[in-house]
XYZ file of C-alpha atoms in Angstrom:
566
model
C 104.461 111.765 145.379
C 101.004 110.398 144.941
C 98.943 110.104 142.267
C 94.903 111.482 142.586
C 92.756 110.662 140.216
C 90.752 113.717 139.052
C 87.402 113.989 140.591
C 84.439 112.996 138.742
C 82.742 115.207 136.874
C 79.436 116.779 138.440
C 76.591 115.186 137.376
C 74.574 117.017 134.593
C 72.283 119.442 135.688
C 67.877 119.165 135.880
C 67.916 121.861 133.263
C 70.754 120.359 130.638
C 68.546 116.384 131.516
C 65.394 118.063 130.280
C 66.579 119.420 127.409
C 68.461 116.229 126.181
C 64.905 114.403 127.162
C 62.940 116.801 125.200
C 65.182 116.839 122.035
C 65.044 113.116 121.853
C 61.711 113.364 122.442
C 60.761 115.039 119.308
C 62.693 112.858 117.431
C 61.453 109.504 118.786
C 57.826 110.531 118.390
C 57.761 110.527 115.026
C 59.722 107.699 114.312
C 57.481 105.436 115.819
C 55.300 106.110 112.855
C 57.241 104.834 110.604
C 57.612 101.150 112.330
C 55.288 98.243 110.379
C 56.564 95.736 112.795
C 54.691 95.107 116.046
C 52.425 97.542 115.123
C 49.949 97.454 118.577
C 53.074 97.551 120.612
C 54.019 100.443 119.050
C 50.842 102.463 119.464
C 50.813 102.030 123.121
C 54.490 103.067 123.171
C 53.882 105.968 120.845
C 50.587 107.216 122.982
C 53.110 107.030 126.413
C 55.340 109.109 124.728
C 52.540 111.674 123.563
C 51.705 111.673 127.076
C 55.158 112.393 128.045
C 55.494 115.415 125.696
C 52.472 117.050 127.495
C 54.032 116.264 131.385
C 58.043 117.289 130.299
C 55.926 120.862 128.965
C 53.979 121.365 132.292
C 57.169 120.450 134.036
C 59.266 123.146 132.257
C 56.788 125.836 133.079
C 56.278 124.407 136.659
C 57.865 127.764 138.483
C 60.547 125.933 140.302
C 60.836 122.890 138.935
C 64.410 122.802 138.464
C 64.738 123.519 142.286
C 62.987 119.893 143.036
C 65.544 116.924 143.808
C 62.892 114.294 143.095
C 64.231 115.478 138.907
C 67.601 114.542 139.189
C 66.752 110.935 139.925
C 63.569 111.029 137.491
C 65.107 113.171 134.151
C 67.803 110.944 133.897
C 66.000 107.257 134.177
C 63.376 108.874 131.876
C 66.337 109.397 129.471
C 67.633 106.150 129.716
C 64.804 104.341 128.973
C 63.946 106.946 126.045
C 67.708 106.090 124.214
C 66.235 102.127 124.970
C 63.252 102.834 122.949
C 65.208 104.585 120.388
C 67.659 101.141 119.861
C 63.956 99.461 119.716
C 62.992 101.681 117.367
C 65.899 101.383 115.161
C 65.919 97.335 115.249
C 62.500 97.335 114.026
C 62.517 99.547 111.030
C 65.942 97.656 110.103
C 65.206 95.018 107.686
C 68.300 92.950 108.458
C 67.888 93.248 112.316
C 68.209 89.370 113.821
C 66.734 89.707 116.947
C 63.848 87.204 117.476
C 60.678 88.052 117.450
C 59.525 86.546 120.760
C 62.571 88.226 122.299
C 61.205 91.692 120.504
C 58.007 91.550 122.438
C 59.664 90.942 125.672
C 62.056 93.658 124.975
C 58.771 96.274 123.898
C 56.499 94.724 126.892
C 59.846 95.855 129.226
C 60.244 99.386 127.592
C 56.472 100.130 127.732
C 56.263 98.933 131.527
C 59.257 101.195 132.532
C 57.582 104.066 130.560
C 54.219 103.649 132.384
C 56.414 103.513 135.629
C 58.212 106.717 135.231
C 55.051 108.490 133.392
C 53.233 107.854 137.102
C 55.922 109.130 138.765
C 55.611 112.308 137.063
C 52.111 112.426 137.295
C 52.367 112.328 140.879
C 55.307 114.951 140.996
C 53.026 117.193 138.994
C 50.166 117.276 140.793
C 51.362 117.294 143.940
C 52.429 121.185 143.152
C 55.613 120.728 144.782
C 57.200 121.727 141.559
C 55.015 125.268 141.897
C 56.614 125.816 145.346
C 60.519 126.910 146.042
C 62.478 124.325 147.808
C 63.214 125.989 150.854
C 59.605 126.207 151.541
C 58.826 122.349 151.227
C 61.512 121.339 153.149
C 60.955 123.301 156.145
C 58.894 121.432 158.490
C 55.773 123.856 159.469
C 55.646 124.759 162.883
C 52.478 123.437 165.174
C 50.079 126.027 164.335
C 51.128 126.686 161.091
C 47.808 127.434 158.259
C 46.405 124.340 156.572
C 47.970 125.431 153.148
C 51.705 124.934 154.167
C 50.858 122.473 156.335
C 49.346 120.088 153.505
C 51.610 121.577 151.029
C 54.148 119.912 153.288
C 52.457 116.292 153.548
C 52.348 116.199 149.434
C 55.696 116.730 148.817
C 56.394 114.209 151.933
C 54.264 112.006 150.319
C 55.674 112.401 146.657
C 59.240 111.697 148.318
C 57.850 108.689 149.870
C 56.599 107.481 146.886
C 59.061 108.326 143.686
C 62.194 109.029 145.281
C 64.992 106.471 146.175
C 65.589 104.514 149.410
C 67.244 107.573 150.817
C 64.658 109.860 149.741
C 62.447 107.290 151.247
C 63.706 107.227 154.373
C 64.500 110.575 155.245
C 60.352 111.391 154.013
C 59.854 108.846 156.957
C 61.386 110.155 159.025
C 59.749 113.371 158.274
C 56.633 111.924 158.340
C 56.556 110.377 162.190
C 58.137 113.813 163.410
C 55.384 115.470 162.070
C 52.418 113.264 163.423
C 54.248 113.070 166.947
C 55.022 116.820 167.566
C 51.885 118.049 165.657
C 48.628 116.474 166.472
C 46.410 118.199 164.242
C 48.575 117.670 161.702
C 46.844 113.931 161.683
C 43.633 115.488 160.210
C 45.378 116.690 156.906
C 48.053 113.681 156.806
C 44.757 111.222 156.632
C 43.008 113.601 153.633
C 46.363 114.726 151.660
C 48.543 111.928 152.153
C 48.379 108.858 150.135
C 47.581 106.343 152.683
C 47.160 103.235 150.944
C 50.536 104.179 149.421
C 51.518 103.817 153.100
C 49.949 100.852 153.978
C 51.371 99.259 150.760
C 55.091 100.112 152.220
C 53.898 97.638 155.494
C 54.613 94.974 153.288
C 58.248 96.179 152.247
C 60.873 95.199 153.964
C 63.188 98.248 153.648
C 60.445 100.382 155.364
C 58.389 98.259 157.453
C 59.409 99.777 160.820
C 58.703 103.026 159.839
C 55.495 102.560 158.204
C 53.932 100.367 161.173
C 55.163 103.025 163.565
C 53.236 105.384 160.881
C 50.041 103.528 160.544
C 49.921 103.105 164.301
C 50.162 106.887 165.147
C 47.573 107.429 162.403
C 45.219 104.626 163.881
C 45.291 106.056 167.251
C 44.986 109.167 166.986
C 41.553 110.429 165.180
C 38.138 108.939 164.216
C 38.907 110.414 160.858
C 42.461 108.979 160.889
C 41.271 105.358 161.870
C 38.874 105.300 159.277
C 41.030 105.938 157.008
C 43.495 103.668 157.567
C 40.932 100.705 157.653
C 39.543 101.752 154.619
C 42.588 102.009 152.314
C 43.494 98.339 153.519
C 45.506 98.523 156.722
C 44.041 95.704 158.693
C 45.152 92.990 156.875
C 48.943 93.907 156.444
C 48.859 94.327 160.101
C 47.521 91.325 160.956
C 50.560 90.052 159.111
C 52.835 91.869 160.928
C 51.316 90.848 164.339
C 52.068 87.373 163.266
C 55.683 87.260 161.298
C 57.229 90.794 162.281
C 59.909 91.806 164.610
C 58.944 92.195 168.518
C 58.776 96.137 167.813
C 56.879 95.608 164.934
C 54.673 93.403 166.827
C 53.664 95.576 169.404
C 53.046 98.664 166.878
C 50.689 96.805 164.835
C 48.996 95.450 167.461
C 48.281 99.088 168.794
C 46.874 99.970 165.600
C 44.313 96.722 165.238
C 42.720 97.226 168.647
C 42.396 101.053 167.823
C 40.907 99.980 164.651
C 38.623 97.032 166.090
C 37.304 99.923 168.207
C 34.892 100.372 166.003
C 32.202 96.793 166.333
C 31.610 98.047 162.212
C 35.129 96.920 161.431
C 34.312 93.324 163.455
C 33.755 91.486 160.100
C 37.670 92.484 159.426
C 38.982 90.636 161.349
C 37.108 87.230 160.703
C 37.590 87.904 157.224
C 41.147 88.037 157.156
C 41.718 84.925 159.620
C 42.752 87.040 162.666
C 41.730 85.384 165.780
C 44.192 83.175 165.965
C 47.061 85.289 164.836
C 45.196 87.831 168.414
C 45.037 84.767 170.209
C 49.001 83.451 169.532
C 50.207 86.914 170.268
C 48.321 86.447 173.744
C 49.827 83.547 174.481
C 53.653 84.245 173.245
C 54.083 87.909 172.969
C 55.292 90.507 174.891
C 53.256 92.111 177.665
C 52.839 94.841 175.345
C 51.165 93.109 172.188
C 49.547 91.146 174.711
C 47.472 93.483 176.181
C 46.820 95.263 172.917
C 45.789 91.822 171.023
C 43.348 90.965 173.884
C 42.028 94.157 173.750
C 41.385 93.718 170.051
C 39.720 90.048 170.933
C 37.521 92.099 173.533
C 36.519 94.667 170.938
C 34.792 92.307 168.616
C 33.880 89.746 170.771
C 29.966 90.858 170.905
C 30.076 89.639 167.118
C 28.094 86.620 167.108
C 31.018 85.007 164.100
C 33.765 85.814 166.450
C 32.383 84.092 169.456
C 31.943 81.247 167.303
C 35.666 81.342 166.273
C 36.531 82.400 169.538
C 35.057 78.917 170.517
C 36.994 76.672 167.630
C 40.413 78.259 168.934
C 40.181 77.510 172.396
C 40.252 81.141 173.621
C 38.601 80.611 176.848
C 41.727 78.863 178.068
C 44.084 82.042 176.463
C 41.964 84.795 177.840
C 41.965 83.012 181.616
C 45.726 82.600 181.702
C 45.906 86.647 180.791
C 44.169 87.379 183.719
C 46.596 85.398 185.871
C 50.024 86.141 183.889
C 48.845 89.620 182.286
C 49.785 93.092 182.641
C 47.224 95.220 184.737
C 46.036 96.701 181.307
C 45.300 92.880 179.956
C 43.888 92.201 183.425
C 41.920 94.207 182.599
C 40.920 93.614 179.188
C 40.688 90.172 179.567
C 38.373 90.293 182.428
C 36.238 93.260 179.858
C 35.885 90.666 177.329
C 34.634 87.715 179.529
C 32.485 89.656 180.450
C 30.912 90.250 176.913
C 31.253 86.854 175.904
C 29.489 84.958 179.455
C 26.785 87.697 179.193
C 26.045 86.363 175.979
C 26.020 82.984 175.670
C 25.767 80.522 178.660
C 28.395 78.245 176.828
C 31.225 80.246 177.866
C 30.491 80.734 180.975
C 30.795 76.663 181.070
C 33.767 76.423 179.279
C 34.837 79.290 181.631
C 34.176 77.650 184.814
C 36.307 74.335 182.682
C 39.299 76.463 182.852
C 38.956 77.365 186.192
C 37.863 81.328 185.239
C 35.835 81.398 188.029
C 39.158 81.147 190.596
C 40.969 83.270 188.382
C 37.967 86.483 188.527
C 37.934 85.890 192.443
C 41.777 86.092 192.788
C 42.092 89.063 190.744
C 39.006 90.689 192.520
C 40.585 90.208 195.927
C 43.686 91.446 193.923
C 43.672 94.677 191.861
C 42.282 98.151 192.950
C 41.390 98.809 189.274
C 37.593 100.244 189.594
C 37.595 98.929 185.636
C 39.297 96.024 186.219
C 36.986 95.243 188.961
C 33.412 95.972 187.123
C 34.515 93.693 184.413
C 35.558 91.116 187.040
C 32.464 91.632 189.113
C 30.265 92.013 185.972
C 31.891 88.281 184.820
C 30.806 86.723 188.570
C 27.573 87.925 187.624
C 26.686 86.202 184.673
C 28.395 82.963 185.660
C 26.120 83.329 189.150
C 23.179 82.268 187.084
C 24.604 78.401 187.287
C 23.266 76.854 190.376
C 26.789 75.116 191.391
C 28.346 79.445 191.381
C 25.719 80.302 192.984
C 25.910 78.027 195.504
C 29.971 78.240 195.533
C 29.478 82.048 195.890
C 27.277 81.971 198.635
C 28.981 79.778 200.918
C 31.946 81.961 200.653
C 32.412 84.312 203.712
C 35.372 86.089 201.993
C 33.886 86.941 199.117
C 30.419 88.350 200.510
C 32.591 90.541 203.241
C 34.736 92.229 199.758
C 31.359 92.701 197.773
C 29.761 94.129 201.177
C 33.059 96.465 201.414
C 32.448 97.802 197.566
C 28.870 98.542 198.773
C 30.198 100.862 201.072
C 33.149 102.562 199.306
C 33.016 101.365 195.296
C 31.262 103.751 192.338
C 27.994 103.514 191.704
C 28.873 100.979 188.953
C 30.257 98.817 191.572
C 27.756 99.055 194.047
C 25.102 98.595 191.745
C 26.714 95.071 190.435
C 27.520 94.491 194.073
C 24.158 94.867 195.466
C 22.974 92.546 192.596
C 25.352 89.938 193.064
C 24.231 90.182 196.998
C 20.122 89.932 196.264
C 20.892 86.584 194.375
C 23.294 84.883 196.966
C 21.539 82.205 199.647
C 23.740 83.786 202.417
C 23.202 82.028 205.709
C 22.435 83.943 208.418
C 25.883 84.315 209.800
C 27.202 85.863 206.964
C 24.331 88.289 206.791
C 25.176 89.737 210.231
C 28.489 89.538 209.197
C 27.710 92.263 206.417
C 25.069 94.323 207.790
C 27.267 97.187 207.900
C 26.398 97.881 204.311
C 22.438 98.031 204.831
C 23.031 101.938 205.563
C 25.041 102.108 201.921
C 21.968 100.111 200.568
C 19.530 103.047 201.643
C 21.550 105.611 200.139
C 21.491 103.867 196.680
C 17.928 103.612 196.684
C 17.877 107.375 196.409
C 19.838 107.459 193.211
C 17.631 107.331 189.815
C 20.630 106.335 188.167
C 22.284 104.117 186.911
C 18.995 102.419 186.155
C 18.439 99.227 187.989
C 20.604 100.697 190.992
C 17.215 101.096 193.168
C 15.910 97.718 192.576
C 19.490 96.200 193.226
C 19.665 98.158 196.370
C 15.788 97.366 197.457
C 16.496 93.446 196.632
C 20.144 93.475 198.449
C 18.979 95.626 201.524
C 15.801 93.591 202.018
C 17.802 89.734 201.372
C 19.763 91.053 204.346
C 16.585 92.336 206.448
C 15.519 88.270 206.812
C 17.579 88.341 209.576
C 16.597 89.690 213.148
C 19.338 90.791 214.334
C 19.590 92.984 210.796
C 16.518 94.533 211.241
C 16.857 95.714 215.087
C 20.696 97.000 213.826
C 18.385 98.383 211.060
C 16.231 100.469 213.602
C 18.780 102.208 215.438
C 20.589 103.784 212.577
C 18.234 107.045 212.682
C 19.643 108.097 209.549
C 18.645 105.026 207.466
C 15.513 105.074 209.249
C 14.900 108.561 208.397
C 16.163 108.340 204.491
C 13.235 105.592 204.138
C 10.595 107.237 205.822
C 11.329 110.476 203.609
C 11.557 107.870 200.386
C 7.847 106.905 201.467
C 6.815 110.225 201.014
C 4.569 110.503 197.644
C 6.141 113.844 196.844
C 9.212 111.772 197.050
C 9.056 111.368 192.599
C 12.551 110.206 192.467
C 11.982 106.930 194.285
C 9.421 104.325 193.010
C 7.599 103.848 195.985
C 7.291 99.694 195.556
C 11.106 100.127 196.731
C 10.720 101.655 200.333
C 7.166 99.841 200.384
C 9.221 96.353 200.050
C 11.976 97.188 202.836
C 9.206 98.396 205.314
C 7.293 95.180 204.690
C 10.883 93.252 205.235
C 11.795 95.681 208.336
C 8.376 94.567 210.086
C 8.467 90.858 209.677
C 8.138 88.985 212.934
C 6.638 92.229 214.568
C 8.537 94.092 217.121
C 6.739 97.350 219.240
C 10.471 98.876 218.444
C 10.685 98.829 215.389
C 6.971 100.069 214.972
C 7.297 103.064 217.579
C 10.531 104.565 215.288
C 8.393 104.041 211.535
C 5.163 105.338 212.860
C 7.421 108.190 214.866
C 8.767 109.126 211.758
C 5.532 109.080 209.802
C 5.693 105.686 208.213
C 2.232 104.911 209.126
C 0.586 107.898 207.554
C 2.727 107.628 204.150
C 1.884 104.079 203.772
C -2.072 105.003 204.619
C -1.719 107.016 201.629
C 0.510 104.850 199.617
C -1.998 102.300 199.979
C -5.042 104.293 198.450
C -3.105 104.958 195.800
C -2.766 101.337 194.869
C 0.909 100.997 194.848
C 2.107 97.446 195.105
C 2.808 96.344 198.500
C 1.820 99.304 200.260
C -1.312 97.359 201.835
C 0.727 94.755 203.124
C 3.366 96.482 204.594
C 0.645 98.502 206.106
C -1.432 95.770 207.847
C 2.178 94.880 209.032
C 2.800 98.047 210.749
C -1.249 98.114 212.115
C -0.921 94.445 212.644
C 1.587 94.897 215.296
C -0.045 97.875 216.718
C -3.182 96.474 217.448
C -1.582 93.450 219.277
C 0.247 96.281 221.308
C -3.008 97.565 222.142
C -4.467 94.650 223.006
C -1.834 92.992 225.277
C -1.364 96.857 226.874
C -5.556 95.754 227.572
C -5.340 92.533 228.757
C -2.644 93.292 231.458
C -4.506 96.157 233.152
């Protein structure tokens, strides 16, 4: 037969805690008045413990207090460190107590700290009004759609758990916590205004809950203006930033999510200067996962319009970092990384050197001829624009029959984004002749985009493209036969035509008639050319009285040879 030991006795109950706290209470209190020792130790000890009287009575008439687990764990430390200041108490009005004096302070300093501890925790318990609300309420998650009042009465007590309760408690408040901002996405609203967030961004620096709270922060970060702003403001970027550069490869990728959602904002730029990120953003591009990778480069690309960040952007050697992404990259980093060379060539005409260094220039034309990505492919295009402003691209560019043919193509079948960064690319290009014929195809594509008021600058892009292309003769006679193009002009001519600036069609008619040809002016007078530029011309408009003596120019010589021969 075996022996088993009895069971342990339950632990004491909330109610029989409170009671022992309160009836030491009252005769600690005044005690302390009777101490001459340490006398300024004393009456910081003595006003915690006033302080204490009044939070043990609002506990006691708190309607369910003694339904609140958060107690059990808080009556009893409270208790212990009461029966600690009692032994203090007693050693100091004891006239043949040894202890040493420096040893007494230590000991006073350590019962006073605890005290202030456990007084907070209270404090927070108490307000929260979790001690007002039965149990089985607050632990019941509220179902998405549930009214603002349980809903928040739900993230204090989650919050209060978080916050005074053990590592359990802790945990399981968590795990609450990230249920409630994945299934429930207006709960983020009332997490961000009744939650204690910077008590959450404090646990990103604690070990125990790190995973959680990144995964947290992130959710919060991403999902609300409101949310974001929050975060930033109670201190999240920098322990994020820390985690993007010593945490795990999960951890990593969370907080990464989070900074770029925060960097969204260009207000929050400074941030990231300030607490030394660019070259954690720029490390995690080069060694992290695909994930963090694209998120960190999308962070880079958020900020990079800040004048400081280029300039620290410069000192780290980015330019080589952000080319390799667009080679190595996922699609999304592709993409980002082509977004923020973009931003940074378009502003400063150093990068675009230091980009053309690295060999950027190869990289942006492989991944044009590449991806499919309409975003991917303005940034890229966008990037080949600013760097065509360097003679040696320029030239590069224009000898290059493969790339003129793809731009052509996205003339024809891209957005209106695309086409309108095509067609500029195109006006600026020294294309030989060959290559023009090669691409007339698009001219028709060119006159449809002169009819669009926006984006603004499409019409002049169009105008400069279609009438680059017109230098060529065998252009302009394709030109003439597409009676569609020719009739979309004509009508564009027309001053009742207000959506087209009239210099436009003006220019491509003077371009269309160079070198004369009776063709050509038989189909614009046909269509009424003739008379709209008559009129165009009294009114002044630039170019209209060239591109008219053009059109009569060539009439009157096929008057006068039709003379000459009879």
């Amino acid at each position: 037969m075996h022996y088993s030991p009895p069971p342990p006795p339950p632990p004491p109950s909330s109610a029989h805690t409170l009671n022992q706290t309160t009836a030491l209470l009252s005769i600690l209190l005044p005690a302390t008045f009777s101490v001459k020792s340490f006398i300024a130790r004393w009456q910081v000890i003595r006003s915690k413990l006033a302080i204490l009287k009044s939070s043990l009575y609002d506990i006691s008439e708190s309607t369910h207090w003694s339904e609140n687990p958060l107690l059990q764990t808080l009556l009893p430390g409270l208790l212990s460190t009461l029966r600690r200041i009692q032994t203090l108490c007693d050693q100091c009005t004891d006239s043949n107590c040894t202890a040493g004096k420096l040893l007494m302070q230590s000991d006073l300093d350590m019962a006073a700290g605890w005290l202030s501890k456990q007084l907070d925790d209270l404090d927070l318990l108490i307000r929260s009004g979790v001690l007002c609300q039965s149990t089985a309420i607050v632990l019941s998650q509220p179902a998405p759609g549930s009214s603002i009042e349980d809903l928040g009465f739900f993230i204090r007590d989650l919050f209060t758990r978080l916050q005074i309760g053990g590592v359990e408690f802790k945990r399981k408040a968590m795990e609450c916590l990230l249920q409630l901002l994945v299934d429930d996405e207006n709960a983020v609203t009332v997490v961000a205004s009744e939650g204690n967030i910077r008590y959450l961004v404090h646990l990103l620096d604690v070990d125990d809950h790190r995973e959680q709270a990144v995964s947290a922060v992130s959710l919060l970060a991403c999902a609300s203006e409101h949310s974001r702003k929050t975060v930033f403001e109670e201190g999240g970027l920098g322990p994020l930033l820390r985690i993007l550069e010593f945490g795990s490869i999960s951890s990593k990728e969370k907080a990464s999510v989070a900074i770029e959602a925060i960097t969204g904002d260009i207000h929050n730029a400074w941030a990231i200067s300030a607490y030394g990120g660019v070259p954690i953003l720029l490390d995690v591009c080069r060694s992290g996962s695909l994930t963090a990778q694209s998120h960190a480069i999308g962070a880079i690309r958020n900020v990079a319009s800040a004048e400081d960040i280029r300039s620290c952007l410069c000192e780290e050697d980015a330019v080589a970092v952000i080319v390799q992404l667009l080679v190595s990259g996922s699609a999304a980093a592709q993409e980002k990384a082509a977004n923020c060379i973009a931003i940074v060539t378009s502003s400063s005409k150093y990068f675009g050197t230091l980009l053309i260094q690295e060999k950027g220039l190869e990289r942006l034309l492989h991944l044009l001829h590449r991806s499919s990505n309409p975003d991917t492919l303005e940034y890229v295009l966008r990037s080949i624009h600013s760097l065509s402003t360097s003679d040696s691209v320029c030239r590069l560019l224009s000898s290059s029959s493969t790339f003129i043919i793809q731009i052509a193509e996205l003339i024809d079948h891209g957005n209106l984004t695309l086409q309108q960064i095509s067609a500029s690319i195109l006006a600026k290009l020294f294309i030989n002749d060959c290559n023009k014929r090669a691409v007339a195809g698009c001219m028709g594509s060119l006159v449809k985009l002169m009819e669009f008021v926006k984006p603004v600058g499409l019409q002049e892009a169009a105008m400069q493209a279609l009438t680059s292309l017109l230098t060529v003769k065998q252009n302009r006679s394709y030109f003439t036969k597409d009676e569609k193009s020719m009739t979309s002009l004509v009508q564009m001519l027309d001053p009742l035509t207000e959506s087209v600036p009239k210099k436009f069609p003006v220019a491509v008619v003077y371009a269309l008639m160079a070198g004369g040809s009776n063709s050509r002016r038989k189909r614009l007078v046909d269509a009424g050319a003739h008379n709209y530029l008559q009129l165009l011309s009294e009114m002044e408009v630039v170019g209209a009285k060239k591109a008219l003596q053009r059109l009569s120019g060539s009439r009157l010589k096929s008057i006068f040879t039709r003379t000459w021969r009879e």
